[in-house]
GROMACS .gro file of N, CA and C in nm:
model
  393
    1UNK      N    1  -0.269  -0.152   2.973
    1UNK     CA    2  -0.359  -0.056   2.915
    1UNK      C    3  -0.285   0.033   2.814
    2UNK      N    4  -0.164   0.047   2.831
    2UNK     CA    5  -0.087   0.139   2.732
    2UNK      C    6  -0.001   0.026   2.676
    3UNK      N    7  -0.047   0.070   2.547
    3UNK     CA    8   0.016   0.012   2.439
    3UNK      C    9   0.144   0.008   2.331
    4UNK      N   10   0.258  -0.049   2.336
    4UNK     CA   11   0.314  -0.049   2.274
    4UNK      C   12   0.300  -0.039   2.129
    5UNK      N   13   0.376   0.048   2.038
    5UNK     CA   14   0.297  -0.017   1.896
    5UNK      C   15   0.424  -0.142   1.816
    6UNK      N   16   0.414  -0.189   1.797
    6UNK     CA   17   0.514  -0.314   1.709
    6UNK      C   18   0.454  -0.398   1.599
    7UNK      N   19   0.535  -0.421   1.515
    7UNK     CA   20   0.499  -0.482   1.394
    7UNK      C   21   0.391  -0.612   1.424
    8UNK      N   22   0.369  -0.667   1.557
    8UNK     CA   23   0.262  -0.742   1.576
    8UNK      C   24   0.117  -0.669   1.654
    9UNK      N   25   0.124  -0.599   1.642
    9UNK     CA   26   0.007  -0.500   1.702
    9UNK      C   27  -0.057  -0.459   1.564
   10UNK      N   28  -0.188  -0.522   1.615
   10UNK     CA   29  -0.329  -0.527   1.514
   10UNK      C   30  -0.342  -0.366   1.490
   11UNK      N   31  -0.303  -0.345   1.364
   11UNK     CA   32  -0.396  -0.179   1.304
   11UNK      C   33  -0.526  -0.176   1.328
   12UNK      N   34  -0.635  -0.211   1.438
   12UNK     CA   35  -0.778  -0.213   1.446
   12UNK      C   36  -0.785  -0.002   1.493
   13UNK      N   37  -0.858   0.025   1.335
   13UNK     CA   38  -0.881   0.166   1.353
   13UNK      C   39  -0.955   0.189   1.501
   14UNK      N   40  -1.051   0.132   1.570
   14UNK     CA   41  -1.110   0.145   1.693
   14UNK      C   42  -1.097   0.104   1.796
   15UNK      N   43  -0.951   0.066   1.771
   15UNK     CA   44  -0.922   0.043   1.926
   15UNK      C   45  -0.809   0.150   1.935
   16UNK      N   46  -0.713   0.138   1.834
   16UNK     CA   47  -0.609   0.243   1.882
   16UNK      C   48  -0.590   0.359   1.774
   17UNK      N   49  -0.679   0.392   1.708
   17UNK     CA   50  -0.688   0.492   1.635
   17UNK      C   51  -0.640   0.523   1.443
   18UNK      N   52  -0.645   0.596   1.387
   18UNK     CA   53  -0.625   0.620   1.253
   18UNK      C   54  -0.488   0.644   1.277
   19UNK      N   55  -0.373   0.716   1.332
   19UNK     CA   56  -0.268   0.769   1.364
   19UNK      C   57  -0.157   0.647   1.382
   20UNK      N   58  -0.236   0.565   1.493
   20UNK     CA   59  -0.127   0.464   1.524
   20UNK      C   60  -0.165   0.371   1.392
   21UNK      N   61  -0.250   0.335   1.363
   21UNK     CA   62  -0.273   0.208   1.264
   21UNK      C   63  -0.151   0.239   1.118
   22UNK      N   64  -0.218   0.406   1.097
   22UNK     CA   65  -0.047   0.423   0.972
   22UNK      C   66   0.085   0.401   1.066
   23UNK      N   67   0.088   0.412   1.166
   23UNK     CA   68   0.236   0.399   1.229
   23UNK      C   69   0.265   0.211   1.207
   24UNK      N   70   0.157   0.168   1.269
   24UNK     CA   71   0.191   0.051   1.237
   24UNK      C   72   0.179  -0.024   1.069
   25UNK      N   73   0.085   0.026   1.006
   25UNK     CA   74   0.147   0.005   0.864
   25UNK      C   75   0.367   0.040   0.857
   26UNK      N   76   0.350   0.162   0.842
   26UNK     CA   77   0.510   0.167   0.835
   26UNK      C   78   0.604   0.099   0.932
   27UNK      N   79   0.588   0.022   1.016
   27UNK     CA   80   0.621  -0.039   1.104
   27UNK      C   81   0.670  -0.198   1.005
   28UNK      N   82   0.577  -0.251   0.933
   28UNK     CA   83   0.518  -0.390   0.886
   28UNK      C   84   0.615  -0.346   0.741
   29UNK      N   85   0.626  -0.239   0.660
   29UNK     CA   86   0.664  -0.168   0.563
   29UNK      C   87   0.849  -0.208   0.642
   30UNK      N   88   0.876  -0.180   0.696
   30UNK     CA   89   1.014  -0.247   0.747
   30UNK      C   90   1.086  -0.052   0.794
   31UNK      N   91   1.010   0.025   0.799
   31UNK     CA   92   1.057   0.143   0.785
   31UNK      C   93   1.090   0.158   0.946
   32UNK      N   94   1.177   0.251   0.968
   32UNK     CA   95   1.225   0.335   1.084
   32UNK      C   96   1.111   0.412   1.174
   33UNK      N   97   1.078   0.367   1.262
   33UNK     CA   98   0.936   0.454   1.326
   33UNK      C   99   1.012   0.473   1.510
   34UNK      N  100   1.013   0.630   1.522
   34UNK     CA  101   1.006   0.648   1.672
   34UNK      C  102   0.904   0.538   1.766
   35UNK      N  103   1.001   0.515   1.879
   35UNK     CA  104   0.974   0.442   1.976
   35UNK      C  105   0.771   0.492   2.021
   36UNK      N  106   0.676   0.400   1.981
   36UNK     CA  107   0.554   0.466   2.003
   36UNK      C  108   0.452   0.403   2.085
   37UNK      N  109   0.422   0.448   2.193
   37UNK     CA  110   0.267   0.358   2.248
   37UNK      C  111   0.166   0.433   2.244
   38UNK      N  112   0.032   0.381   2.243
   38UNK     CA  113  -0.072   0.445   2.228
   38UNK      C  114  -0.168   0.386   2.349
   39UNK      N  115  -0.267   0.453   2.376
   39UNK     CA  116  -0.386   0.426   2.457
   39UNK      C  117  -0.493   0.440   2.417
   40UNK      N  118  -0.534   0.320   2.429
   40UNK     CA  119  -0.622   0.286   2.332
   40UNK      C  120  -0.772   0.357   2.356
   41UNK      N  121  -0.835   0.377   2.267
   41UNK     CA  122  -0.958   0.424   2.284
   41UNK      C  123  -1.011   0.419   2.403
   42UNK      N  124  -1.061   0.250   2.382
   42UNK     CA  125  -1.184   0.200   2.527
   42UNK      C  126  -1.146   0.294   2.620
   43UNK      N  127  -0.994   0.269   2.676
   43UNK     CA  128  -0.965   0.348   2.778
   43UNK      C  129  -0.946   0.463   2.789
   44UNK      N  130  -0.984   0.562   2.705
   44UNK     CA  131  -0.962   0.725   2.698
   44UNK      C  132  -1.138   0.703   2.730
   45UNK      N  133  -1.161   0.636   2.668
   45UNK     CA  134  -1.355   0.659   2.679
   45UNK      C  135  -1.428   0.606   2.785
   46UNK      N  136  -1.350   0.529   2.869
   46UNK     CA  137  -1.425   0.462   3.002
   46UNK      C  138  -1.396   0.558   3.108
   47UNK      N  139  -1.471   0.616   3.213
   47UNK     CA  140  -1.424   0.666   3.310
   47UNK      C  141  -1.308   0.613   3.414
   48UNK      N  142  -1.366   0.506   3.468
   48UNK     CA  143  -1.245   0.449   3.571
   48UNK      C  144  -1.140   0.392   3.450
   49UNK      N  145  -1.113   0.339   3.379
   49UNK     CA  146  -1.003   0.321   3.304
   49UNK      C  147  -0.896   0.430   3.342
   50UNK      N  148  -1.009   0.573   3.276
   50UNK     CA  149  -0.928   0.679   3.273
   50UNK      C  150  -0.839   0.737   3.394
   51UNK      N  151  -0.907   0.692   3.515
   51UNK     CA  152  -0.876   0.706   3.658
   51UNK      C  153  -0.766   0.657   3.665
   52UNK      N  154  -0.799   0.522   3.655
   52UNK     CA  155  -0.658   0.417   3.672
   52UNK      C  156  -0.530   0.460   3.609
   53UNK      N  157  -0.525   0.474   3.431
   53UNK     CA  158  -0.423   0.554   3.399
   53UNK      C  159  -0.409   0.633   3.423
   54UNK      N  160  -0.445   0.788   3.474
   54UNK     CA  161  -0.407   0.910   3.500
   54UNK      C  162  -0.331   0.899   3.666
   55UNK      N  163  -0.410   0.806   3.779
   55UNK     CA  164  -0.314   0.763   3.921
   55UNK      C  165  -0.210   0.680   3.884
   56UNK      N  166  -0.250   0.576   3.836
   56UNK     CA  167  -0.142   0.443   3.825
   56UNK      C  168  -0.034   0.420   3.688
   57UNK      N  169  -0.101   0.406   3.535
   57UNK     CA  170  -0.065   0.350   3.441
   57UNK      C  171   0.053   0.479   3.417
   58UNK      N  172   0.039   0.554   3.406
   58UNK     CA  173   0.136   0.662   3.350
   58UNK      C  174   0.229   0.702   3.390
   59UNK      N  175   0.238   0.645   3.540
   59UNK     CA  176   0.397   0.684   3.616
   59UNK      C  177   0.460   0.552   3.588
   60UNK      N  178   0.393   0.443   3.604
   60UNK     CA  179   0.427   0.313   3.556
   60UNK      C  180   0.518   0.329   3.418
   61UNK      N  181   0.429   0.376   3.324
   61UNK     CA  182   0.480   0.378   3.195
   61UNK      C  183   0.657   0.484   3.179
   62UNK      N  184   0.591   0.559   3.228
   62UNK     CA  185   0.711   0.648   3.296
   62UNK      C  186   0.863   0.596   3.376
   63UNK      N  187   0.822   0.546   3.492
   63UNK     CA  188   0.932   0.513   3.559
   63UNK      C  189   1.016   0.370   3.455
   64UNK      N  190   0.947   0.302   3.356
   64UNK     CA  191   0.954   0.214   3.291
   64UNK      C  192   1.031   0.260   3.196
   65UNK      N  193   1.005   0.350   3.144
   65UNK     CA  194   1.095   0.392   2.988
   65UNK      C  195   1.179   0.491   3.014
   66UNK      N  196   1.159   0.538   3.149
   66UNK     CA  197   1.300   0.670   3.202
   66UNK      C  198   1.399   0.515   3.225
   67UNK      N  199   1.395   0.402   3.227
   67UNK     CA  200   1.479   0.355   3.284
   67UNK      C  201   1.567   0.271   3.146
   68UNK      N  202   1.468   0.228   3.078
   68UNK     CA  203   1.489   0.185   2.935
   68UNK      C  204   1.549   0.289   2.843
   69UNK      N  205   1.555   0.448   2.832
   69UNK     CA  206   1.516   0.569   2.751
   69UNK      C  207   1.580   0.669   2.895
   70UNK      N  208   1.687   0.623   2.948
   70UNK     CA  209   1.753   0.797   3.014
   70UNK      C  210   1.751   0.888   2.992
   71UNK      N  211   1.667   1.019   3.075
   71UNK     CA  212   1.693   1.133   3.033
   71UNK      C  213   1.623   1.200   2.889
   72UNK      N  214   1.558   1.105   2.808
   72UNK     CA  215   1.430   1.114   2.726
   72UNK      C  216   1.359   1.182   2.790
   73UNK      N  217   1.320   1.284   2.643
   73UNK     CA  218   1.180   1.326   2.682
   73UNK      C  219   1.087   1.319   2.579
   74UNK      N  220   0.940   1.340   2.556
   74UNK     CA  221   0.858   1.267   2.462
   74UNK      C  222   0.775   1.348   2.436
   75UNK      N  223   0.699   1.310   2.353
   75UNK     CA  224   0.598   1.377   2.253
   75UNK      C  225   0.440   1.324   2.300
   76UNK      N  226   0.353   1.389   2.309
   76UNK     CA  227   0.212   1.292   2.310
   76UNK      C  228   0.115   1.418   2.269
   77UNK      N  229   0.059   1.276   2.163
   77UNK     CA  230  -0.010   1.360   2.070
   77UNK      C  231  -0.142   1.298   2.078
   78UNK      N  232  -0.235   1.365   2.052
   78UNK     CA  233  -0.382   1.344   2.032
   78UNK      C  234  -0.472   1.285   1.895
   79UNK      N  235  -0.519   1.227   1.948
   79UNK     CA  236  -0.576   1.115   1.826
   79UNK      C  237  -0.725   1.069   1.867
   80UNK      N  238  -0.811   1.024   1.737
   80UNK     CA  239  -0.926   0.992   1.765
   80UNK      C  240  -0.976   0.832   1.676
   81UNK      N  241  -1.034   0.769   1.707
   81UNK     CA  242  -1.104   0.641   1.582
   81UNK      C  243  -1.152   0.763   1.463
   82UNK      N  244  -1.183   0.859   1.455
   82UNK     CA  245  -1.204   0.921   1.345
   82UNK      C  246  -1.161   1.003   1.268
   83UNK      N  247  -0.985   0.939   1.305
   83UNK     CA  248  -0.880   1.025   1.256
   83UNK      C  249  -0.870   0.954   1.067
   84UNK      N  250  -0.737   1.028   1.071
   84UNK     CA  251  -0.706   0.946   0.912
   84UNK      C  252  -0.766   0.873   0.843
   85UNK      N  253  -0.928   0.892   0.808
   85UNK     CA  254  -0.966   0.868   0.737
   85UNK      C  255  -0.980   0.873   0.569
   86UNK      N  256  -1.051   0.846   0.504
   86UNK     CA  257  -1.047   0.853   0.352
   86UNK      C  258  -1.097   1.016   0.368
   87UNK      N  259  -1.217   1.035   0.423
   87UNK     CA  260  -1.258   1.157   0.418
   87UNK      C  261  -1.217   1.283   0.457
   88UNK      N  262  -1.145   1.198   0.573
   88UNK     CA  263  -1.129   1.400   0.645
   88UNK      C  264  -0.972   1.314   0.754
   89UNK      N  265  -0.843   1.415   0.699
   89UNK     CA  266  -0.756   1.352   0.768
   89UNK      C  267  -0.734   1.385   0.938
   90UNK      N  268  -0.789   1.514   0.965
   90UNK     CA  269  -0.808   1.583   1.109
   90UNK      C  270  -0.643   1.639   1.148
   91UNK      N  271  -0.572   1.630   1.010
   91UNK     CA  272  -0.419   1.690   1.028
   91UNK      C  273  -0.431   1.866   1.085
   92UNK      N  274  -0.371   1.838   1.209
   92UNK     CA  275  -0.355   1.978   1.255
   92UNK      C  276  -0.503   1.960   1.354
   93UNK      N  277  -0.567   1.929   1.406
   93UNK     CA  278  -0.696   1.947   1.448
   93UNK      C  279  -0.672   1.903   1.617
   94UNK      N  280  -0.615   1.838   1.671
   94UNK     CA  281  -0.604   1.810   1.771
   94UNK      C  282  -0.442   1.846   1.832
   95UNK      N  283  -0.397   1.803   1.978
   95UNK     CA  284  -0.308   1.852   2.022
   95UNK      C  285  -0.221   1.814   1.998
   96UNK      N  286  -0.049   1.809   1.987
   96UNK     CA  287   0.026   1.768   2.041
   96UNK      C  288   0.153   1.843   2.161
   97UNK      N  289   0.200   1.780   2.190
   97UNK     CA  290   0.295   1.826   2.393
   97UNK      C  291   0.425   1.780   2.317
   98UNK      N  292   0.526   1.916   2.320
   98UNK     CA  293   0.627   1.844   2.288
   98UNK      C  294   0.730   1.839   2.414
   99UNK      N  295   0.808   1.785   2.440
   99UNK     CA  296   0.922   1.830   2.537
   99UNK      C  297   0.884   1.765   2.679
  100UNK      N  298   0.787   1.647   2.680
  100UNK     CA  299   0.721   1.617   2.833
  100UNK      C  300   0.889   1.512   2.855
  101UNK      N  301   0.904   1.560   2.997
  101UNK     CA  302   0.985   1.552   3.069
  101UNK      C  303   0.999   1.474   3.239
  102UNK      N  304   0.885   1.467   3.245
  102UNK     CA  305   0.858   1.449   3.368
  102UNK      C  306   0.710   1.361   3.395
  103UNK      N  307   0.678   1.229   3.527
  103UNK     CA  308   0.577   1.215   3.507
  103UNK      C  309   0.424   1.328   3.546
  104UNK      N  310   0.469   1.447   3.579
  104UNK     CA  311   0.372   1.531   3.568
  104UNK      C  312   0.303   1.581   3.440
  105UNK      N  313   0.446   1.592   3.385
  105UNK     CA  314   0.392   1.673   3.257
  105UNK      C  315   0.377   1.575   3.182
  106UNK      N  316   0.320   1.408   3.151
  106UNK     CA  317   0.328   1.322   3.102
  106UNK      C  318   0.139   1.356   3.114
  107UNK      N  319   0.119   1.300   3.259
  107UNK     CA  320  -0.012   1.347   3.307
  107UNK      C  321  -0.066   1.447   3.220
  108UNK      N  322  -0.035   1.557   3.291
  108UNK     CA  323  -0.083   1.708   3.193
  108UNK      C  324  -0.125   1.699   3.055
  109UNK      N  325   0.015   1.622   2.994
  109UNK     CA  326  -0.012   1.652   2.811
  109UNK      C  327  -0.090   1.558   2.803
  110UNK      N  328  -0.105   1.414   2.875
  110UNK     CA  329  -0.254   1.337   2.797
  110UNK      C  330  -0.337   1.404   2.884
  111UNK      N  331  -0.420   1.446   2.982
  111UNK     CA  332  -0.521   1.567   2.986
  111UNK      C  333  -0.570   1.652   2.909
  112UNK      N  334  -0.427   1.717   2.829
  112UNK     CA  335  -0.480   1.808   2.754
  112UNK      C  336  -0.497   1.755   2.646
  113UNK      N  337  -0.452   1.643   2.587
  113UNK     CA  338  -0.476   1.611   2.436
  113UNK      C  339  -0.608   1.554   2.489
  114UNK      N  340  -0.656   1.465   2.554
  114UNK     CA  341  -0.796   1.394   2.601
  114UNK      C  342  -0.919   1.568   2.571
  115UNK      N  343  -0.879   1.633   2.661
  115UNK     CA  344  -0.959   1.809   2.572
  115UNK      C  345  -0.964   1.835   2.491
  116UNK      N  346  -0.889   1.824   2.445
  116UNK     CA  347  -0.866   1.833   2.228
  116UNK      C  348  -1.012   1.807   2.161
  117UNK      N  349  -1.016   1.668   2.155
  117UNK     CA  350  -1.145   1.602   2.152
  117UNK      C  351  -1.248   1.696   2.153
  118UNK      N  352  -1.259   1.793   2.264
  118UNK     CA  353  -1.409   1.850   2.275
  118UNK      C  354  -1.356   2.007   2.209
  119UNK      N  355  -1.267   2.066   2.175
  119UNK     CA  356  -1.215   2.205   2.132
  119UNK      C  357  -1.360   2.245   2.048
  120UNK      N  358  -1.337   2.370   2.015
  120UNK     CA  359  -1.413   2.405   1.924
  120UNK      C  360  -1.392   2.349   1.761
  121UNK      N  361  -1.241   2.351   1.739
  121UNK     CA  362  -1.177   2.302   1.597
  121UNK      C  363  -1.159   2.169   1.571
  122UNK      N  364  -1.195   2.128   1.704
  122UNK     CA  365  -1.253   1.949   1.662
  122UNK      C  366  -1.394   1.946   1.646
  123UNK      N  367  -1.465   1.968   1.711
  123UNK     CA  368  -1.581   1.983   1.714
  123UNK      C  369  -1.653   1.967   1.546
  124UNK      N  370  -1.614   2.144   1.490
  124UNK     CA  371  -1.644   2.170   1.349
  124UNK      C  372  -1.583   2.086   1.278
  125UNK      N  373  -1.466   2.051   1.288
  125UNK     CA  374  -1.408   1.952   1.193
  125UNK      C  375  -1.493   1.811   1.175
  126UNK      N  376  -1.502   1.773   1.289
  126UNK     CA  377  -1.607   1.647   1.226
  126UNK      C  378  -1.729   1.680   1.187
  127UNK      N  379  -1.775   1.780   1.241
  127UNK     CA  380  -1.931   1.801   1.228
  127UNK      C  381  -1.924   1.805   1.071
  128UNK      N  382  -1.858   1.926   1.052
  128UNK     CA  383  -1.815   1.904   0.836
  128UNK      C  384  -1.777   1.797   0.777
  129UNK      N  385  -1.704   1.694   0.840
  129UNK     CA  386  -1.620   1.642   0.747
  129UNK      C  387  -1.667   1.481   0.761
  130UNK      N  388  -1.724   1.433   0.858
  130UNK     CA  389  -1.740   1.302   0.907
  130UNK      C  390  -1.890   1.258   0.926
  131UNK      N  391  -1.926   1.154   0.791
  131UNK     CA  392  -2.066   1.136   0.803
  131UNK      C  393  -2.093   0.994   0.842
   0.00000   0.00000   0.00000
């Protein structure tokens, strides 16, 4: 369910977002890109998906890359299919967690970026910008 991003991972804006799809452009571009996975839509938008990753997938992912990545700690940032668009880039509009350290606070920061989504400054932002 959590996704690696790599130069063979499909840029499909609706499955894993406007954010990762430029990551994976620069990826294909031959450029230098931090170590990145994403989760993909469906599963931020299905309920039990969301279950499953928030009990299971995320300590998984966790105990997996503390072991690959010692003593790392990571970034998770918030993203939507109606990000980086032509129209409205949504730069600055949603969350990002810097400094997660732990699989709690791994939990926590996708919680809180998954809230983002409904903020007030997301909200207006698409309502203006996204037809």
């Amino acid at each position: 369910m959590i996704i690696r991003l790599t130069t063979t991972t499909t840029p499909d804006i609706e499955h894993i977002g406007g954010k990762a799809c430029g990551l994976v452009r620069l990826l294909d571009a031959g450029l230098e890109v931090p170590h990145t996975w994403v989760i993909p839509a469906s599963a931020s938008l299905d309920p039990a998906a969301r279950t499953d990753l928030l009990d299971r997938e995320l300590t998984r992912w966790w105990n997996r890359t503390q072991r690959a990545f010692p003593g790392s700690t990571w970034a998770v940032r918030s993203s939507a299919v109606a990000e980086d668009l032509a129209e409205a880039s949504f730069a600055g509009v949603y969350e990002t967690v810097l400094g997660v350290d732990s699989a709690a606070a791994l939990r926590a920061a996708v919680l809180r970026c998954w809230q983002a989504l409904h903020a007030n400054r997301a909200v207006t932002y698409h309502d203006n910008n996204v037809t």
